Amino acid sequence: MSLTPAAREYLLALADDEHMIGARHTNWIGLGPFLEEDLAFCSIAQDELGHAIGLYELLLDDAGTDRTQLDAFALQRAPGDYRSCWLAEIKCLDWSDSLVRHWLYDRAEDLRWKALESCTDPVVAALSLRAQREESFHLAHAEQFLSRLASTDQSARIVASIERLMPIAFGLFDSVATEPDMLAEGFITQSSADIEALWIDAILDDLKRWDLDVDIVAGPGQFNEQRRTVRSDGFDALQADLLKVISLDPIAVW
Amino acid sequence: MHTLADAPTDGRTWSDLDDFQAFIDAGGMVEPGDDMPDEFRSEVFRFIEFHANSELMGGLTERDWIPHAPGLRLKQIFLAKTQDEIGHAHLLYMVAADMGVKTRTEMLEQLFDGRSRFHNVFHYKAVTWADQVAIAFLVDAAAFASQRAVFAECTYGPYKRVLKRIVAEEGFHMRHGEEMLLRLATGTDTQRVMFQDALTRWWWPAVHLFGPDSPSGDTDPLIRWKIKSQRNEVLRQAYVQKYVPLLHGYGFDIPDNELHQDADGLWQAGSIDWEPLKATMRNGGPDSARRIATAAGNWADTAWVREALEQ
């Protein structure tokens, strides 16, 4: 079936989020606190990039564009044409931030994919089921690790990371401009605001179980008007890193 | 096929080294619960620790280029490859730690302190993407040949069982290296020039990986105890026979002015300068200091996690 412009915009936002979080997780491989963590982040980053590839190929197919254009589409758009959220884009300088980002993102990602499991497009619905199976492992990893650290004398470090990242985490739920059309068409059954409410409940529940005292400030507002069209600081450097080899020769096949 | 369940629960003992050698010569397999001779324990531990350190430092070399990999699927492939390498290190450190000489933490801290060694090739900097391809094509192939020769006999049970998986995965890496080289070799002028430059940087380190000629006669304990099945010079010569024609076939120049075919048609490398290899074994290679310092810095930065989890 053919995707409406609204559906394309919505799926592009999810694809770009998966791409950027996968790229950022990649930076932590080999830098984790022990080998098992390096291995876990390798798996998670591969999964997230796999989700991005699945969605990008869906969008290419829908547009009648050959899949050989995957990398041009995924990597070489103008920054203003990406729809990723800032939480996925930013560079985390500390392992604690990276772990907390992984938890905040995957809590939301799980809910976002669930909202697509009954999608009227069967390919999207199938992608949703695959992604949810993988997300269950990502979430278990994040929850178990944070739960353990929260019970140690390093809990203040975790709280500081949550407080640092929470304001931009709300950008996960910045709806694309066309979301109302999608709801009207029945492509999705939950708005971003609905998903945000579920996410806040899940985050609060986690914090309560971990006995962490963090103020959750709902909906900071400054992101909503951007509609995912404004890139975070550091995006240009990230994109340059991703394009470092491809940009050496525009006609080369690598 | 041996499994962990095969390991005897009651350790075997040997009256002396001759008795132990007779056990090895009769096809015996040593298991962790055995009362192995101290000399065997020490030499085999050192060999496995070196292998583990090399897998880890190799993974760290490749990780630096994952973000730059030219394409989303290539990024995934290099993630998987790096995961394999770190996974190999993980398995090997466990096998080594079970020998009771050092803990995994001690091995890692000595590696990051610059007090232990790893393969020469990971003391060099990967300058361009073509260096990644050269590592995959030349270095992975050299490591594959070397590891397969150990797996062929390998009388220490846990190491042999782990090597089965490692060799299988390294085989995929080698094939992937061949595929990537093919793309560069049949690609644009930019790609061919990049690979020629990388080949010039990596040919000799790859040849050095096999090490100098093994001690003459029966004096190499790792061969005598059938941990290694082949002498270094035999493996090196087989590597040269395979890779010289492949690289020439793609039209690349090998940086060895004395390289020639003898009367039997065998390729003979020129005289080998072993000084660069010796420098890397002192952790004094071209990029050793930066690489060790970076790994040590990351280890220190995440100490709080390890300490917290011990509470």
XYZ file of C-alpha atoms in Angstrom, chain B residues 13-259:
247
model
C 49.043 -36.052 37.646
C 52.308 -36.859 35.928
C 55.495 -38.041 37.615
C 57.763 -35.716 35.658
C 58.027 -33.749 32.408
C 58.945 -36.870 30.438
C 55.793 -38.583 31.673
C 53.787 -35.487 30.721
C 55.424 -35.370 27.284
C 54.528 -39.018 26.706
C 50.909 -38.155 27.537
C 50.980 -35.290 25.016
C 52.684 -37.410 22.350
C 50.004 -40.075 22.779
C 47.333 -37.485 21.877
C 46.408 -36.453 25.419
C 44.364 -33.336 26.129
C 45.129 -31.303 29.258
C 42.152 -29.991 31.247
C 41.989 -27.246 33.912
C 41.548 -29.724 36.765
C 44.750 -31.548 35.887
C 47.908 -31.081 37.897
C 49.743 -29.842 34.817
C 53.454 -29.071 35.055
C 54.197 -25.486 36.075
C 56.183 -24.959 32.881
C 53.168 -25.960 30.751
C 50.768 -23.818 32.796
C 53.035 -20.801 32.565
C 53.762 -21.042 28.817
C 50.210 -21.818 27.767
C 48.804 -19.088 30.016
C 51.229 -16.554 28.508
C 50.194 -17.618 24.993
C 46.467 -17.353 25.702
C 46.841 -14.023 27.521
C 48.719 -12.646 24.517
C 45.952 -13.906 22.231
C 43.253 -12.357 24.458
C 45.058 -9.006 24.629
C 45.449 -9.038 20.847
C 41.755 -9.705 20.236
C 40.817 -6.832 22.534
C 43.282 -4.327 21.102
C 42.258 -5.429 17.603
C 38.632 -4.720 18.450
C 39.595 -1.289 19.741
C 41.459 -0.583 16.486
C 38.392 -1.392 14.433
C 35.918 0.425 16.674
C 37.489 3.763 15.806
C 36.359 3.371 12.204
C 32.809 2.090 12.742
C 31.253 5.589 12.603
C 33.126 6.332 9.385
C 32.212 3.086 7.630
C 30.840 4.104 4.217
C 27.269 2.888 4.504
C 24.701 1.830 7.089
C 25.108 -1.874 6.375
C 28.887 -1.584 6.549
C 28.489 0.123 9.923
C 26.419 -2.856 11.065
C 28.976 -5.299 9.682
C 31.850 -3.574 11.459
C 29.816 -3.492 14.660
C 29.334 -7.241 14.358
C 32.998 -7.773 13.593
C 34.105 -5.679 16.541
C 31.643 -7.609 18.690
C 33.271 -10.832 17.523
C 36.753 -9.589 18.395
C 35.764 -8.349 21.846
C 33.796 -11.565 22.316
C 36.911 -13.574 21.506
C 38.850 -11.575 24.078
C 36.079 -12.209 26.595
C 36.227 -15.980 26.061
C 40.004 -16.106 26.052
C 40.353 -14.074 29.247
C 38.018 -16.545 30.962
C 40.048 -19.507 29.717
C 43.262 -17.806 30.818
C 41.848 -16.777 34.216
C 40.798 -20.379 34.889
C 44.465 -21.359 34.717
C 44.914 -19.619 38.044
C 47.877 -17.453 37.125
C 46.155 -14.040 36.961
C 42.570 -12.830 37.210
C 40.884 -11.165 34.246
C 41.140 -7.808 35.990
C 44.859 -8.298 36.576
C 45.368 -9.130 32.919
C 43.424 -6.068 31.764
C 45.129 -3.726 34.206
C 48.569 -4.972 33.169
C 47.581 -4.500 29.519
C 46.445 -0.939 30.155
C 49.539 -0.235 32.266
C 51.697 -1.230 29.298
C 53.113 -4.203 31.219
C 51.905 -6.949 28.904
C 51.982 -7.543 25.192
C 49.691 -7.855 22.200
C 50.098 -8.537 18.489
C 52.425 -6.212 16.614
C 49.784 -5.172 14.067
C 47.728 -3.388 16.685
C 50.595 -1.041 17.498
C 50.033 0.767 14.195
C 47.582 3.509 13.336
C 44.780 2.924 10.839
C 45.148 6.107 8.809
C 42.404 5.726 6.204
C 39.449 3.467 5.469
C 41.747 1.454 3.219
C 43.784 0.608 6.316
C 40.653 -1.015 7.703
C 40.399 -3.004 4.498
C 44.081 -3.916 4.699
C 43.587 -5.053 8.281
C 40.611 -7.181 7.229
C 42.344 -8.561 4.143
C 45.942 -8.980 5.313
C 45.901 -9.039 9.110
C 42.742 -11.078 9.642
C 44.060 -13.591 7.116
C 47.401 -13.817 8.904
C 45.677 -14.191 12.265
C 43.307 -16.770 10.795
C 46.210 -18.860 9.475
C 48.018 -18.607 12.775
C 44.959 -19.499 14.890
C 43.940 -22.338 12.630
C 47.407 -23.816 13.041
C 46.974 -23.693 16.818
C 43.478 -25.179 16.636
C 44.771 -28.079 14.504
C 46.372 -29.706 17.557
C 46.134 -27.606 20.725
C 46.468 -29.909 23.696
C 44.858 -27.545 26.215
C 41.162 -28.471 26.148
C 39.444 -25.176 27.019
C 41.603 -23.247 24.555
C 40.896 -25.711 21.739
C 37.143 -25.538 22.361
C 37.148 -21.735 22.309
C 39.365 -21.679 19.231
C 36.794 -23.671 17.294
C 34.409 -20.736 17.505
C 37.102 -18.093 17.056
C 38.483 -19.709 13.909
C 34.988 -20.028 12.434
C 34.263 -16.345 13.028
C 37.676 -15.216 11.798
C 36.942 -17.108 8.591
C 33.961 -14.800 8.010
C 36.137 -11.766 8.741
C 38.696 -12.915 6.215
C 36.029 -13.423 3.535
C 34.635 -9.994 4.297
C 38.118 -8.545 3.894
C 38.362 -10.173 0.478
C 35.025 -8.696 -0.555
C 36.010 -5.207 0.574
C 39.367 -5.442 -1.172
C 37.590 -6.441 -4.373
C 35.506 -3.269 -4.200
C 38.582 -1.081 -3.789
C 40.599 -2.978 -6.397
C 37.861 -2.687 -9.009
C 36.843 0.788 -7.892
C 37.858 4.341 -8.701
C 41.368 5.754 -8.847
C 40.825 7.233 -5.390
C 40.045 3.816 -3.972
C 42.973 2.073 -5.668
C 45.457 4.723 -4.529
C 44.082 4.494 -0.985
C 44.558 0.747 -0.901
C 48.034 0.855 -2.423
C 49.093 3.304 0.304
C 47.537 1.080 2.957
C 49.229 -2.006 1.531
C 52.560 -0.201 1.701
C 51.892 0.487 5.399
C 50.519 -2.943 6.357
C 52.391 -5.549 4.311
C 55.392 -5.853 6.585
C 53.453 -5.712 9.852
C 51.263 -8.545 8.513
C 54.345 -10.606 7.606
C 55.847 -9.841 11.020
C 52.713 -11.190 12.720
C 53.955 -14.755 12.234
C 57.077 -13.928 14.224
C 60.707 -14.797 13.551
C 61.689 -18.362 12.693
C 60.803 -20.781 15.488
C 63.713 -22.023 17.620
C 65.570 -24.813 15.874
C 64.857 -28.469 16.497
C 62.688 -29.403 19.413
C 63.352 -26.407 21.636
C 60.077 -24.474 21.221
C 57.989 -25.765 24.141
C 54.721 -24.704 22.511
C 55.462 -26.944 19.534
C 56.764 -29.744 21.750
C 53.588 -29.644 23.830
C 51.500 -29.406 20.652
C 49.916 -26.074 21.382
C 51.322 -24.828 18.077
C 51.241 -27.268 15.187
C 53.382 -25.327 12.731
C 56.637 -23.466 12.890
C 56.438 -19.691 12.372
C 58.448 -19.722 9.163
C 56.232 -22.401 7.617
C 53.094 -20.345 8.248
C 54.772 -17.173 7.003
C 55.918 -18.850 3.810
C 52.430 -20.250 3.113
C 50.984 -16.757 3.641
C 53.423 -15.200 1.183
C 52.617 -17.885 -1.412
C 48.907 -17.109 -1.176
C 48.849 -13.323 -0.867
C 51.597 -12.213 -3.258
C 49.825 -13.549 -6.365
C 46.444 -12.304 -5.114
C 47.731 -8.762 -4.644
C 49.689 -8.806 -7.892
C 46.569 -10.089 -9.633
C 44.702 -6.981 -8.502
C 47.554 -4.844 -9.825
C 48.995 -3.735 -6.497
C 52.699 -3.388 -5.678
C 54.095 -5.173 -2.656
C 56.643 -3.028 -0.829
C 59.479 -5.575 -0.990
C 62.194 -4.863 -3.560
C 63.770 -8.281 -3.028
C 60.553 -10.268 -3.478
